[in-house]
């Protein structure tokens, strides 16, 4: 019962470094999402995808890129990390308007 | 514009008290979906309930109940006889369909509930 799996779980980066967060789901969901969670601000949508090969911007897309080359995977990239991107990142997947299934989160610190 | 407001940042109650978490939303769509999620101290996000905009029936699930009122754009969540295990951050969310396809979901800032023994 893997559900939604995020890797890595923790990461510390230096300003300017790049990295990719991986999200994998095994529920055959069409829709996938990336959120960031910051204290007092809830979950904010970064990018989302409604199917393989498609992506769309959410509320806070700047500084991030995404790719959905395979239906089960949704990658979130930071090309040049900034301290403002220190956050907890959650990936989720869903079937259309049904409830989202979330991964356990990735705690990212940028120094 | 799509917006979800959870005005209560933190609530503290004593075990066995009833508590209501407020959620007010804004949307221009006639078809939309409302959700509540729970985030316990361990950090995972747990789905609690989904409501579509055409179903205003209140729902009860054990000690949990939800009151959906379109007239006031509110979707409030009540925990009856609260327990320590209810301590968590609770998020209300609104999902609308987009012209580009898919459903865009906006979350409220969350309400942190402390239940003291």
JSON list of C-alpha atoms in Angstrom, two decimals:
[
{"chain": "A", "resi": 1, "resn": "UNK", "atom": "CA", "xyz": [0.00, 0.00, 0.00]},
{"chain": "A", "resi": 2, "resn": "UNK", "atom": "CA", "xyz": [2.58, 2.58, -1.08]},
{"chain": "A", "resi": 3, "resn": "UNK", "atom": "CA", "xyz": [0.12, 5.29, -2.21]},
{"chain": "A", "resi": 4, "resn": "UNK", "atom": "CA", "xyz": [2.15, 8.45, -2.78]},
{"chain": "A", "resi": 5, "resn": "UNK", "atom": "CA", "xyz": [5.89, 8.28, -2.16]},
{"chain": "A", "resi": 6, "resn": "UNK", "atom": "CA", "xyz": [8.15, 11.31, -1.97]},
{"chain": "A", "resi": 7, "resn": "UNK", "atom": "CA", "xyz": [11.92, 11.26, -2.11]},
{"chain": "A", "resi": 8, "resn": "UNK", "atom": "CA", "xyz": [13.97, 12.52, -0.42]},
{"chain": "A", "resi": 9, "resn": "UNK", "atom": "CA", "xyz": [12.39, 13.08, 2.99]},
{"chain": "A", "resi": 10, "resn": "UNK", "atom": "CA", "xyz": [14.94, 15.66, 4.09]},
{"chain": "A", "resi": 11, "resn": "UNK", "atom": "CA", "xyz": [17.49, 17.76, 2.27]},
{"chain": "A", "resi": 12, "resn": "UNK", "atom": "CA", "xyz": [19.74, 20.69, 3.02]},
{"chain": "A", "resi": 13, "resn": "UNK", "atom": "CA", "xyz": [20.94, 22.82, 0.11]},
{"chain": "A", "resi": 14, "resn": "UNK", "atom": "CA", "xyz": [23.14, 25.83, -0.30]},
{"chain": "A", "resi": 15, "resn": "UNK", "atom": "CA", "xyz": [21.80, 28.91, -2.04]},
{"chain": "A", "resi": 16, "resn": "UNK", "atom": "CA", "xyz": [22.15, 28.53, -5.78]},
{"chain": "A", "resi": 17, "resn": "UNK", "atom": "CA", "xyz": [22.23, 24.75, -5.84]},
{"chain": "A", "resi": 18, "resn": "UNK", "atom": "CA", "xyz": [19.70, 22.80, -7.84]},
{"chain": "A", "resi": 19, "resn": "UNK", "atom": "CA", "xyz": [17.75, 19.71, -6.98]},
{"chain": "A", "resi": 20, "resn": "UNK", "atom": "CA", "xyz": [14.78, 17.60, -7.99]},
{"chain": "A", "resi": 21, "resn": "UNK", "atom": "CA", "xyz": [12.08, 16.23, -5.73]},
{"chain": "A", "resi": 22, "resn": "UNK", "atom": "CA", "xyz": [10.46, 13.04, -6.91]},
{"chain": "A", "resi": 23, "resn": "UNK", "atom": "CA", "xyz": [6.87, 12.02, -6.38]},
{"chain": "A", "resi": 24, "resn": "UNK", "atom": "CA", "xyz": [5.56, 8.61, -7.35]},
{"chain": "A", "resi": 25, "resn": "UNK", "atom": "CA", "xyz": [2.02, 7.26, -7.05]},
{"chain": "A", "resi": 26, "resn": "UNK", "atom": "CA", "xyz": [0.74, 3.77, -7.65]},
{"chain": "A", "resi": 27, "resn": "UNK", "atom": "CA", "xyz": [-3.00, 4.50, -7.76]},
{"chain": "A", "resi": 28, "resn": "UNK", "atom": "CA", "xyz": [-3.20, 5.26, -11.49]},
{"chain": "A", "resi": 29, "resn": "UNK", "atom": "CA", "xyz": [-4.37, 8.80, -10.73]},
{"chain": "A", "resi": 30, "resn": "UNK", "atom": "CA", "xyz": [-4.46, 11.28, -13.58]},
{"chain": "A", "resi": 31, "resn": "UNK", "atom": "CA", "xyz": [-4.05, 14.35, -11.39]},
{"chain": "A", "resi": 32, "resn": "UNK", "atom": "CA", "xyz": [-0.93, 15.18, -9.42]},
{"chain": "A", "resi": 33, "resn": "UNK", "atom": "CA", "xyz": [0.00, 18.25, -7.40]},
{"chain": "A", "resi": 34, "resn": "UNK", "atom": "CA", "xyz": [2.93, 19.89, -5.67]},
{"chain": "A", "resi": 35, "resn": "UNK", "atom": "CA", "xyz": [2.32, 22.09, -2.60]},
{"chain": "A", "resi": 36, "resn": "UNK", "atom": "CA", "xyz": [4.52, 23.90, -0.18]},
{"chain": "A", "resi": 37, "resn": "UNK", "atom": "CA", "xyz": [3.58, 24.33, 3.47]},
{"chain": "A", "resi": 38, "resn": "UNK", "atom": "CA", "xyz": [4.87, 27.28, 5.46]},
{"chain": "A", "resi": 39, "resn": "UNK", "atom": "CA", "xyz": [3.91, 28.23, 9.02]},
{"chain": "A", "resi": 40, "resn": "UNK", "atom": "CA", "xyz": [0.61, 30.10, 9.15]},
{"chain": "A", "resi": 41, "resn": "UNK", "atom": "CA", "xyz": [0.04, 29.87, 5.40]},
{"chain": "A", "resi": 42, "resn": "UNK", "atom": "CA", "xyz": [-1.46, 26.46, 4.94]},
{"chain": "A", "resi": 43, "resn": "UNK", "atom": "CA", "xyz": [-0.74, 24.57, 1.75]},
{"chain": "A", "resi": 44, "resn": "UNK", "atom": "CA", "xyz": [-0.04, 26.58, -1.37]},
{"chain": "A", "resi": 45, "resn": "UNK", "atom": "CA", "xyz": [-0.22, 25.01, -4.79]},
{"chain": "A", "resi": 46, "resn": "UNK", "atom": "CA", "xyz": [2.99, 25.30, -6.79]},
{"chain": "A", "resi": 47, "resn": "UNK", "atom": "CA", "xyz": [2.19, 23.35, -9.96]},
{"chain": "A", "resi": 48, "resn": "UNK", "atom": "CA", "xyz": [-0.19, 20.60, -10.91]},
{"chain": "A", "resi": 49, "resn": "UNK", "atom": "CA", "xyz": [-0.74, 18.13, -13.72]},
{"chain": "A", "resi": 50, "resn": "UNK", "atom": "CA", "xyz": [-3.93, 16.68, -15.15]},
{"chain": "A", "resi": 51, "resn": "UNK", "atom": "CA", "xyz": [-2.21, 13.94, -17.08]},
{"chain": "A", "resi": 52, "resn": "UNK", "atom": "CA", "xyz": [1.00, 12.60, -18.53]},
{"chain": "A", "resi": 53, "resn": "UNK", "atom": "CA", "xyz": [2.84, 15.28, -20.45]},
{"chain": "A", "resi": 54, "resn": "UNK", "atom": "CA", "xyz": [0.76, 18.18, -19.10]},
{"chain": "A", "resi": 55, "resn": "UNK", "atom": "CA", "xyz": [1.52, 20.69, -16.36]},
{"chain": "A", "resi": 56, "resn": "UNK", "atom": "CA", "xyz": [-0.06, 23.92, -15.14]},
{"chain": "A", "resi": 57, "resn": "UNK", "atom": "CA", "xyz": [0.90, 26.71, -12.75]},
{"chain": "A", "resi": 58, "resn": "UNK", "atom": "CA", "xyz": [-0.61, 27.01, -9.32]},
{"chain": "A", "resi": 59, "resn": "UNK", "atom": "CA", "xyz": [-0.53, 29.89, -6.84]},
{"chain": "A", "resi": 60, "resn": "UNK", "atom": "CA", "xyz": [3.22, 30.13, -6.30]},
{"chain": "A", "resi": 61, "resn": "UNK", "atom": "CA", "xyz": [5.03, 28.71, -9.36]},
{"chain": "A", "resi": 62, "resn": "UNK", "atom": "CA", "xyz": [7.98, 31.10, -9.54]},
{"chain": "A", "resi": 63, "resn": "UNK", "atom": "CA", "xyz": [11.37, 29.48, -9.00]},
{"chain": "A", "resi": 64, "resn": "UNK", "atom": "CA", "xyz": [10.06, 25.97, -9.66]},
{"chain": "A", "resi": 65, "resn": "UNK", "atom": "CA", "xyz": [9.70, 23.74, -12.69]},
{"chain": "A", "resi": 66, "resn": "UNK", "atom": "CA", "xyz": [7.89, 20.45, -13.04]},
{"chain": "A", "resi": 67, "resn": "UNK", "atom": "CA", "xyz": [7.68, 17.54, -15.41]},
{"chain": "A", "resi": 68, "resn": "UNK", "atom": "CA", "xyz": [5.24, 14.66, -15.84]},
{"chain": "A", "resi": 69, "resn": "UNK", "atom": "CA", "xyz": [6.91, 12.33, -18.32]},
{"chain": "A", "resi": 70, "resn": "UNK", "atom": "CA", "xyz": [5.23, 9.27, -16.86]},
{"chain": "A", "resi": 71, "resn": "UNK", "atom": "CA", "xyz": [1.75, 9.07, -15.40]},
{"chain": "A", "resi": 72, "resn": "UNK", "atom": "CA", "xyz": [2.98, 7.76, -12.08]},
{"chain": "A", "resi": 73, "resn": "UNK", "atom": "CA", "xyz": [5.73, 10.33, -11.56]},
{"chain": "A", "resi": 74, "resn": "UNK", "atom": "CA", "xyz": [5.68, 14.08, -10.98]},
{"chain": "A", "resi": 75, "resn": "UNK", "atom": "CA", "xyz": [9.00, 15.84, -10.55]},
{"chain": "A", "resi": 76, "resn": "UNK", "atom": "CA", "xyz": [9.54, 19.22, -8.91]},
{"chain": "A", "resi": 77, "resn": "UNK", "atom": "CA", "xyz": [12.76, 21.04, -9.75]},
{"chain": "A", "resi": 78, "resn": "UNK", "atom": "CA", "xyz": [14.51, 23.95, -8.13]},
{"chain": "A", "resi": 79, "resn": "UNK", "atom": "CA", "xyz": [17.03, 25.34, -10.62]},
{"chain": "A", "resi": 80, "resn": "UNK", "atom": "CA", "xyz": [18.72, 27.83, -8.29]},
{"chain": "A", "resi": 81, "resn": "UNK", "atom": "CA", "xyz": [17.60, 27.36, -4.70]},
{"chain": "A", "resi": 82, "resn": "UNK", "atom": "CA", "xyz": [16.91, 30.42, -2.55]},
{"chain": "A", "resi": 83, "resn": "UNK", "atom": "CA", "xyz": [16.41, 30.66, 1.23]},
{"chain": "A", "resi": 84, "resn": "UNK", "atom": "CA", "xyz": [12.77, 31.68, 0.59]},
{"chain": "A", "resi": 85, "resn": "UNK", "atom": "CA", "xyz": [12.20, 28.18, -0.75]},
{"chain": "A", "resi": 86, "resn": "UNK", "atom": "CA", "xyz": [12.90, 26.63, 2.64]},
{"chain": "A", "resi": 87, "resn": "UNK", "atom": "CA", "xyz": [9.66, 24.77, 3.32]},
{"chain": "A", "resi": 88, "resn": "UNK", "atom": "CA", "xyz": [7.94, 21.44, 3.62]},
{"chain": "A", "resi": 89, "resn": "UNK", "atom": "CA", "xyz": [6.88, 20.16, 0.21]},
{"chain": "A", "resi": 90, "resn": "UNK", "atom": "CA", "xyz": [3.93, 17.85, -0.26]},
{"chain": "A", "resi": 91, "resn": "UNK", "atom": "CA", "xyz": [2.99, 15.91, -3.34]},
{"chain": "A", "resi": 92, "resn": "UNK", "atom": "CA", "xyz": [-0.55, 14.65, -3.86]},
{"chain": "A", "resi": 93, "resn": "UNK", "atom": "CA", "xyz": [-2.54, 12.74, -6.41]},
{"chain": "A", "resi": 94, "resn": "UNK", "atom": "CA", "xyz": [-6.23, 12.32, -7.08]},
{"chain": "A", "resi": 95, "resn": "UNK", "atom": "CA", "xyz": [-8.84, 11.03, -9.43]},
{"chain": "A", "resi": 96, "resn": "UNK", "atom": "CA", "xyz": [-10.36, 14.24, -10.85]},
{"chain": "A", "resi": 97, "resn": "UNK", "atom": "CA", "xyz": [-12.30, 16.06, -8.11]},
{"chain": "A", "resi": 98, "resn": "UNK", "atom": "CA", "xyz": [-11.97, 13.28, -5.57]},
{"chain": "A", "resi": 99, "resn": "UNK", "atom": "CA", "xyz": [-9.96, 13.66, -2.34]},
{"chain": "A", "resi": 100, "resn": "UNK", "atom": "CA", "xyz": [-6.25, 14.02, -2.74]},
{"chain": "A", "resi": 101, "resn": "UNK", "atom": "CA", "xyz": [-3.83, 11.45, -1.41]},
{"chain": "A", "resi": 102, "resn": "UNK", "atom": "CA", "xyz": [-0.73, 13.03, 0.04]},
{"chain": "A", "resi": 103, "resn": "UNK", "atom": "CA", "xyz": [2.83, 11.89, 0.43]},
{"chain": "A", "resi": 104, "resn": "UNK", "atom": "CA", "xyz": [4.64, 12.23, 3.75]},
{"chain": "A", "resi": 105, "resn": "UNK", "atom": "CA", "xyz": [6.37, 15.44, 2.73]},
{"chain": "A", "resi": 106, "resn": "UNK", "atom": "CA", "xyz": [9.92, 16.58, 2.03]},
{"chain": "A", "resi": 107, "resn": "UNK", "atom": "CA", "xyz": [11.55, 18.97, 4.47]},
{"chain": "A", "resi": 108, "resn": "UNK", "atom": "CA", "xyz": [13.87, 21.23, 2.51]},
{"chain": "A", "resi": 109, "resn": "UNK", "atom": "CA", "xyz": [16.24, 23.74, 4.08]},
{"chain": "A", "resi": 110, "resn": "UNK", "atom": "CA", "xyz": [18.22, 26.19, 2.00]},
{"chain": "A", "resi": 111, "resn": "UNK", "atom": "CA", "xyz": [21.12, 27.93, 3.66]},
{"chain": "B", "resi": 1, "resn": "UNK", "atom": "CA", "xyz": [-11.57, 34.58, -7.18]},
{"chain": "B", "resi": 2, "resn": "UNK", "atom": "CA", "xyz": [-11.00, 31.41, -5.25]},
{"chain": "B", "resi": 3, "resn": "UNK", "atom": "CA", "xyz": [-10.37, 31.87, -1.55]},
{"chain": "B", "resi": 4, "resn": "UNK", "atom": "CA", "xyz": [-10.66, 29.93, 1.70]},
{"chain": "B", "resi": 5, "resn": "UNK", "atom": "CA", "xyz": [-10.60, 31.66, 5.07]},
{"chain": "B", "resi": 6, "resn": "UNK", "atom": "CA", "xyz": [-10.08, 29.90, 8.36]},
{"chain": "B", "resi": 7, "resn": "UNK", "atom": "CA", "xyz": [-10.20, 32.80, 10.76]},
{"chain": "B", "resi": 8, "resn": "UNK", "atom": "CA", "xyz": [-9.31, 30.77, 13.83]},
{"chain": "B", "resi": 9, "resn": "UNK", "atom": "CA", "xyz": [-5.55, 30.33, 13.94]},
{"chain": "B", "resi": 10, "resn": "UNK", "atom": "CA", "xyz": [-5.47, 28.32, 17.16]},
{"chain": "B", "resi": 11, "resn": "UNK", "atom": "CA", "xyz": [-8.11, 26.89, 19.45]},
{"chain": "B", "resi": 12, "resn": "UNK", "atom": "CA", "xyz": [-7.50, 25.34, 22.83]},
{"chain": "B", "resi": 13, "resn": "UNK", "atom": "CA", "xyz": [-10.14, 23.23, 24.59]},
{"chain": "B", "resi": 14, "resn": "UNK", "atom": "CA", "xyz": [-10.31, 20.81, 27.45]},
{"chain": "B", "resi": 15, "resn": "UNK", "atom": "CA", "xyz": [-11.09, 17.19, 26.72]},
{"chain": "B", "resi": 16, "resn": "UNK", "atom": "CA", "xyz": [-14.81, 16.43, 26.29]},
{"chain": "B", "resi": 17, "resn": "UNK", "atom": "CA", "xyz": [-15.64, 19.95, 25.20]},
{"chain": "B", "resi": 18, "resn": "UNK", "atom": "CA", "xyz": [-17.30, 20.48, 21.84]},
{"chain": "B", "resi": 19, "resn": "UNK", "atom": "CA", "xyz": [-15.44, 22.64, 19.36]},
{"chain": "B", "resi": 20, "resn": "UNK", "atom": "CA", "xyz": [-16.35, 24.15, 15.99]},
{"chain": "B", "resi": 21, "resn": "UNK", "atom": "CA", "xyz": [-13.81, 25.05, 13.34]},
{"chain": "B", "resi": 22, "resn": "UNK", "atom": "CA", "xyz": [-14.96, 27.70, 10.91]},
{"chain": "B", "resi": 23, "resn": "UNK", "atom": "CA", "xyz": [-14.39, 27.76, 7.17]},
{"chain": "B", "resi": 24, "resn": "UNK", "atom": "CA", "xyz": [-15.61, 30.48, 4.81]},
{"chain": "B", "resi": 25, "resn": "UNK", "atom": "CA", "xyz": [-14.97, 30.25, 1.09]},
{"chain": "B", "resi": 26, "resn": "UNK", "atom": "CA", "xyz": [-15.28, 32.41, -2.00]},
{"chain": "B", "resi": 27, "resn": "UNK", "atom": "CA", "xyz": [-15.91, 31.17, -5.50]},
{"chain": "B", "resi": 28, "resn": "UNK", "atom": "CA", "xyz": [-17.61, 32.29, -8.70]},
{"chain": "B", "resi": 29, "resn": "UNK", "atom": "CA", "xyz": [-18.29, 28.75, -9.84]},
{"chain": "B", "resi": 30, "resn": "UNK", "atom": "CA", "xyz": [-21.61, 27.04, -9.33]},
{"chain": "B", "resi": 31, "resn": "UNK", "atom": "CA", "xyz": [-19.92, 23.64, -9.26]},
{"chain": "B", "resi": 32, "resn": "UNK", "atom": "CA", "xyz": [-17.21, 23.21, -6.69]},
{"chain": "B", "resi": 33, "resn": "UNK", "atom": "CA", "xyz": [-16.03, 20.85, -3.99]},
{"chain": "B", "resi": 34, "resn": "UNK", "atom": "CA", "xyz": [-15.17, 21.42, -0.37]},
{"chain": "B", "resi": 35, "resn": "UNK", "atom": "CA", "xyz": [-12.88, 19.30, 1.76]},
{"chain": "B", "resi": 36, "resn": "UNK", "atom": "CA", "xyz": [-11.56, 19.01, 5.27]},
{"chain": "B", "resi": 37, "resn": "UNK", "atom": "CA", "xyz": [-8.16, 17.47, 5.99]},
{"chain": "B", "resi": 38, "resn": "UNK", "atom": "CA", "xyz": [-6.44, 16.73, 9.28]},
{"chain": "B", "resi": 39, "resn": "UNK", "atom": "CA", "xyz": [-2.71, 17.05, 9.89]},
{"chain": "B", "resi": 40, "resn": "UNK", "atom": "CA", "xyz": [-1.71, 15.43, 13.20]},
{"chain": "B", "resi": 41, "resn": "UNK", "atom": "CA", "xyz": [1.64, 16.22, 14.85]},
{"chain": "B", "resi": 42, "resn": "UNK", "atom": "CA", "xyz": [3.25, 13.41, 12.85]},
{"chain": "B", "resi": 43, "resn": "UNK", "atom": "CA", "xyz": [2.79, 15.59, 9.75]},
{"chain": "B", "resi": 44, "resn": "UNK", "atom": "CA", "xyz": [0.79, 13.51, 7.31]},
{"chain": "B", "resi": 45, "resn": "UNK", "atom": "CA", "xyz": [-2.38, 14.87, 5.73]},
{"chain": "B", "resi": 46, "resn": "UNK", "atom": "CA", "xyz": [-5.51, 12.84, 6.26]},
{"chain": "B", "resi": 47, "resn": "UNK", "atom": "CA", "xyz": [-8.72, 13.31, 4.29]},
{"chain": "B", "resi": 48, "resn": "UNK", "atom": "CA", "xyz": [-11.87, 13.74, 6.41]},
{"chain": "B", "resi": 49, "resn": "UNK", "atom": "CA", "xyz": [-14.75, 14.75, 4.16]},
{"chain": "B", "resi": 50, "resn": "UNK", "atom": "CA", "xyz": [-15.70, 15.92, 0.66]},
{"chain": "B", "resi": 51, "resn": "UNK", "atom": "CA", "xyz": [-18.81, 17.87, -0.25]},
{"chain": "B", "resi": 52, "resn": "UNK", "atom": "CA", "xyz": [-20.00, 19.02, -3.67]},
{"chain": "B", "resi": 53, "resn": "UNK", "atom": "CA", "xyz": [-21.76, 22.34, -4.09]},
{"chain": "B", "resi": 54, "resn": "UNK", "atom": "CA", "xyz": [-25.11, 20.74, -4.83]},
{"chain": "B", "resi": 55, "resn": "UNK", "atom": "CA", "xyz": [-25.27, 18.73, -1.65]},
{"chain": "B", "resi": 56, "resn": "UNK", "atom": "CA", "xyz": [-26.06, 20.89, 1.36]},
{"chain": "B", "resi": 57, "resn": "UNK", "atom": "CA", "xyz": [-26.96, 18.02, 3.62]},
{"chain": "B", "resi": 58, "resn": "UNK", "atom": "CA", "xyz": [-25.14, 18.10, 6.89]},
{"chain": "B", "resi": 59, "resn": "UNK", "atom": "CA", "xyz": [-23.10, 15.04, 7.69]},
{"chain": "B", "resi": 60, "resn": "UNK", "atom": "CA", "xyz": [-22.22, 13.26, 10.88]},
{"chain": "B", "resi": 61, "resn": "UNK", "atom": "CA", "xyz": [-19.49, 10.68, 11.26]},
{"chain": "B", "resi": 62, "resn": "UNK", "atom": "CA", "xyz": [-19.05, 9.57, 14.82]},
{"chain": "B", "resi": 63, "resn": "UNK", "atom": "CA", "xyz": [-17.95, 12.58, 16.86]},
{"chain": "B", "resi": 64, "resn": "UNK", "atom": "CA", "xyz": [-17.41, 14.65, 13.71]},
{"chain": "B", "resi": 65, "resn": "UNK", "atom": "CA", "xyz": [-20.09, 16.68, 11.98]},
{"chain": "B", "resi": 66, "resn": "UNK", "atom": "CA", "xyz": [-20.09, 19.19, 9.16]},
{"chain": "B", "resi": 67, "resn": "UNK", "atom": "CA", "xyz": [-22.45, 22.06, 8.43]},
{"chain": "B", "resi": 68, "resn": "UNK", "atom": "CA", "xyz": [-22.49, 23.28, 4.84]},
{"chain": "B", "resi": 69, "resn": "UNK", "atom": "CA", "xyz": [-24.40, 26.52, 4.18]},
{"chain": "B", "resi": 70, "resn": "UNK", "atom": "CA", "xyz": [-24.22, 27.99, 0.68]},
{"chain": "B", "resi": 71, "resn": "UNK", "atom": "CA", "xyz": [-26.12, 31.09, 1.79]},
{"chain": "B", "resi": 72, "resn": "UNK", "atom": "CA", "xyz": [-23.21, 32.09, 4.01]},
{"chain": "B", "resi": 73, "resn": "UNK", "atom": "CA", "xyz": [-20.48, 30.31, 1.98]},
{"chain": "B", "resi": 74, "resn": "UNK", "atom": "CA", "xyz": [-19.46, 28.35, 5.03]},
{"chain": "B", "resi": 75, "resn": "UNK", "atom": "CA", "xyz": [-18.45, 24.78, 5.66]},
{"chain": "B", "resi": 76, "resn": "UNK", "atom": "CA", "xyz": [-17.93, 24.42, 9.40]},
{"chain": "B", "resi": 77, "resn": "UNK", "atom": "CA", "xyz": [-16.60, 21.39, 11.21]},
{"chain": "B", "resi": 78, "resn": "UNK", "atom": "CA", "xyz": [-17.65, 20.40, 14.72]},
{"chain": "B", "resi": 79, "resn": "UNK", "atom": "CA", "xyz": [-15.97, 17.88, 16.99]},
{"chain": "B", "resi": 80, "resn": "UNK", "atom": "CA", "xyz": [-18.19, 16.66, 19.78]},
{"chain": "B", "resi": 81, "resn": "UNK", "atom": "CA", "xyz": [-16.67, 15.51, 23.06]},
{"chain": "B", "resi": 82, "resn": "UNK", "atom": "CA", "xyz": [-13.14, 16.29, 21.92]},
{"chain": "B", "resi": 83, "resn": "UNK", "atom": "CA", "xyz": [-10.28, 13.96, 22.76]},
{"chain": "B", "resi": 84, "resn": "UNK", "atom": "CA", "xyz": [-6.55, 14.49, 23.05]},
{"chain": "B", "resi": 85, "resn": "UNK", "atom": "CA", "xyz": [-6.07, 12.54, 19.81]},
{"chain": "B", "resi": 86, "resn": "UNK", "atom": "CA", "xyz": [-8.03, 15.27, 18.01]},
{"chain": "B", "resi": 87, "resn": "UNK", "atom": "CA", "xyz": [-5.13, 17.66, 18.53]},
{"chain": "B", "resi": 88, "resn": "UNK", "atom": "CA", "xyz": [-3.99, 18.55, 15.04]},
{"chain": "B", "resi": 89, "resn": "UNK", "atom": "CA", "xyz": [-4.06, 21.21, 12.37]},
{"chain": "B", "resi": 90, "resn": "UNK", "atom": "CA", "xyz": [-7.25, 21.12, 10.37]},
{"chain": "B", "resi": 91, "resn": "UNK", "atom": "CA", "xyz": [-7.42, 22.44, 6.82]},
{"chain": "B", "resi": 92, "resn": "UNK", "atom": "CA", "xyz": [-10.44, 23.42, 4.81]},
{"chain": "B", "resi": 93, "resn": "UNK", "atom": "CA", "xyz": [-10.02, 23.32, 1.02]},
{"chain": "B", "resi": 94, "resn": "UNK", "atom": "CA", "xyz": [-11.96, 24.42, -2.06]},
{"chain": "B", "resi": 95, "resn": "UNK", "atom": "CA", "xyz": [-11.63, 22.78, -5.46]},
{"chain": "B", "resi": 96, "resn": "UNK", "atom": "CA", "xyz": [-12.86, 24.29, -8.75]},
{"chain": "B", "resi": 97, "resn": "UNK", "atom": "CA", "xyz": [-12.61, 23.02, -12.29]},
{"chain": "B", "resi": 98, "resn": "UNK", "atom": "CA", "xyz": [-10.39, 25.02, -14.61]},
{"chain": "B", "resi": 99, "resn": "UNK", "atom": "CA", "xyz": [-10.81, 25.86, -18.31]},
{"chain": "B", "resi": 100, "resn": "UNK", "atom": "CA", "xyz": [-7.43, 24.30, -18.98]},
{"chain": "B", "resi": 101, "resn": "UNK", "atom": "CA", "xyz": [-8.64, 21.08, -17.42]},
{"chain": "B", "resi": 102, "resn": "UNK", "atom": "CA", "xyz": [-8.17, 19.69, -14.00]},
{"chain": "B", "resi": 103, "resn": "UNK", "atom": "CA", "xyz": [-9.26, 20.88, -10.64]},
{"chain": "B", "resi": 104, "resn": "UNK", "atom": "CA", "xyz": [-7.38, 23.59, -8.83]},
{"chain": "B", "resi": 105, "resn": "UNK", "atom": "CA", "xyz": [-7.50, 23.26, -5.06]},
{"chain": "B", "resi": 106, "resn": "UNK", "atom": "CA", "xyz": [-6.96, 26.11, -2.63]},
{"chain": "B", "resi": 107, "resn": "UNK", "atom": "CA", "xyz": [-6.35, 25.42, 1.05]},
{"chain": "B", "resi": 108, "resn": "UNK", "atom": "CA", "xyz": [-7.11, 27.64, 3.99]},
{"chain": "B", "resi": 109, "resn": "UNK", "atom": "CA", "xyz": [-4.30, 28.58, 6.38]},
{"chain": "B", "resi": 110, "resn": "UNK", "atom": "CA", "xyz": [-5.44, 25.94, 8.84]},
{"chain": "B", "resi": 111, "resn": "UNK", "atom": "CA", "xyz": [-6.67, 25.92, 12.43]},
{"chain": "B", "resi": 112, "resn": "UNK", "atom": "CA", "xyz": [-4.46, 24.38, 15.08]},
{"chain": "B", "resi": 113, "resn": "UNK", "atom": "CA", "xyz": [-6.54, 22.59, 17.69]},
{"chain": "B", "resi": 114, "resn": "UNK", "atom": "CA", "xyz": [-5.11, 21.77, 21.11]},
{"chain": "B", "resi": 115, "resn": "UNK", "atom": "CA", "xyz": [-7.12, 19.40, 23.25]},
{"chain": "B", "resi": 116, "resn": "UNK", "atom": "CA", "xyz": [-5.90, 19.27, 26.83]},
{"chain": "B", "resi": 117, "resn": "UNK", "atom": "CA", "xyz": [-6.50, 16.31, 29.09]}
]
